[in-house]
């Protein structure tokens, strides 16, 4: 019985995410969510006290996912971390409706601010700044640039999903890498961030 209950809960979260990702937050009303999920109002209220609590659950699932993406992208050697992050973010925005919906939400399930998108970009700025300080580069400037590119890819993809294609992140990184890689040899003689 526990597994079925969790399955219904996930169906509700994903149905809500689809409505938000494919439209806007106002599309995720009680009737639309129940219809999309194929459940009764009673089932929704059994799992969530309100639609706001349900959209907050979408936010939380998306937050966990984007934190995992960022953690993975910034783990290990710092070379190409912005590229790894941009490619992972683009792929998640393209293929994961929970992430796409969650980026539009605040922690309370409202339209924000601050939205998950804002929190993610602040975290990227902090991580790039830390990485650049380690190699004595203009950390704030490069962090600002990384945030602008990430925000641009995320925003532009809502009207043209091709911006979320890894090829675009690859092309942009080809242009940006020299800025992040100036005069920084590592112990192996390779340049690094």
Tab-separated table of N, CA and C in Angstrom, residues 3 5 9 19 23 26 29-30 72 87 90 115 121 124 128 133 135 138 144 151 157 159-160:
chain	number	residue	atom	x	y	z
A	3	UNK	N	3.781	1.695	-1.369
A	3	UNK	CA	4.334	1.924	-2.703
A	3	UNK	C	3.300	2.586	-3.599
A	5	UNK	N	0.808	4.487	-2.668
A	5	UNK	CA	0.639	5.856	-2.186
A	5	UNK	C	1.766	6.755	-2.717
A	9	UNK	N	1.543	9.929	-5.340
A	9	UNK	CA	2.184	11.211	-5.008
A	9	UNK	C	3.089	11.665	-6.153
A	19	UNK	N	2.225	20.486	-16.413
A	19	UNK	CA	1.360	21.641	-16.658
A	19	UNK	C	2.147	22.944	-16.593
A	23	UNK	N	3.270	25.148	-19.908
A	23	UNK	CA	2.434	26.345	-19.935
A	23	UNK	C	2.953	27.376	-18.957
A	26	UNK	N	-0.222	29.211	-13.563
A	26	UNK	CA	-1.683	29.299	-13.433
A	26	UNK	C	-2.393	28.119	-14.104
A	29	UNK	N	-3.895	24.338	-11.911
A	29	UNK	CA	-5.004	24.439	-10.972
A	29	UNK	C	-5.508	23.055	-10.595
A	30	UNK	N	-6.337	23.003	-9.596
A	30	UNK	CA	-6.845	21.746	-9.053
A	30	UNK	C	-7.442	20.837	-10.126
A	72	UNK	N	27.741	17.579	-9.556
A	72	UNK	CA	28.471	16.716	-10.485
A	72	UNK	C	29.348	17.533	-11.435
A	87	UNK	N	26.161	22.321	-20.184
A	87	UNK	CA	25.630	21.189	-20.943
A	87	UNK	C	24.619	20.400	-20.112
A	90	UNK	N	21.392	22.535	-19.768
A	90	UNK	CA	20.645	22.517	-21.022
A	90	UNK	C	19.931	21.202	-21.243
A	115	UNK	N	13.239	32.576	-7.084
A	115	UNK	CA	12.898	31.302	-7.708
A	115	UNK	C	14.110	30.382	-7.672
A	121	UNK	N	21.542	30.179	-10.047
A	121	UNK	CA	22.519	31.104	-10.637
A	121	UNK	C	23.431	31.703	-9.564
A	124	UNK	N	25.973	29.029	-8.830
A	124	UNK	CA	26.965	28.943	-9.911
A	124	UNK	C	27.975	30.082	-9.774
A	128	UNK	N	31.962	29.387	-9.320
A	128	UNK	CA	32.939	29.871	-10.304
A	128	UNK	C	33.893	30.851	-9.634
A	133	UNK	N	39.306	32.127	-7.858
A	133	UNK	CA	40.187	32.644	-6.815
A	133	UNK	C	41.350	31.697	-6.571
A	135	UNK	N	42.990	30.202	-8.691
A	135	UNK	CA	44.030	30.377	-9.705
A	135	UNK	C	44.339	31.859	-9.948
A	138	UNK	N	40.471	37.126	-12.311
A	138	UNK	CA	39.389	38.053	-11.941
A	138	UNK	C	38.108	37.267	-11.679
A	144	UNK	N	30.459	36.286	-13.076
A	144	UNK	CA	29.341	37.020	-13.676
A	144	UNK	C	29.077	36.530	-15.097
A	151	UNK	N	22.064	31.846	-17.449
A	151	UNK	CA	20.738	32.460	-17.429
A	151	UNK	C	20.197	32.626	-18.848
A	157	UNK	N	15.740	29.145	-23.926
A	157	UNK	CA	15.189	27.834	-24.227
A	157	UNK	C	13.691	27.726	-24.034
A	159	UNK	N	11.481	29.769	-25.141
A	159	UNK	CA	10.823	30.124	-26.397
A	159	UNK	C	11.395	29.363	-27.586
A	160	UNK	N	12.632	28.893	-27.466
A	160	UNK	CA	13.260	28.095	-28.523
A	160	UNK	C	14.097	27.010	-27.856
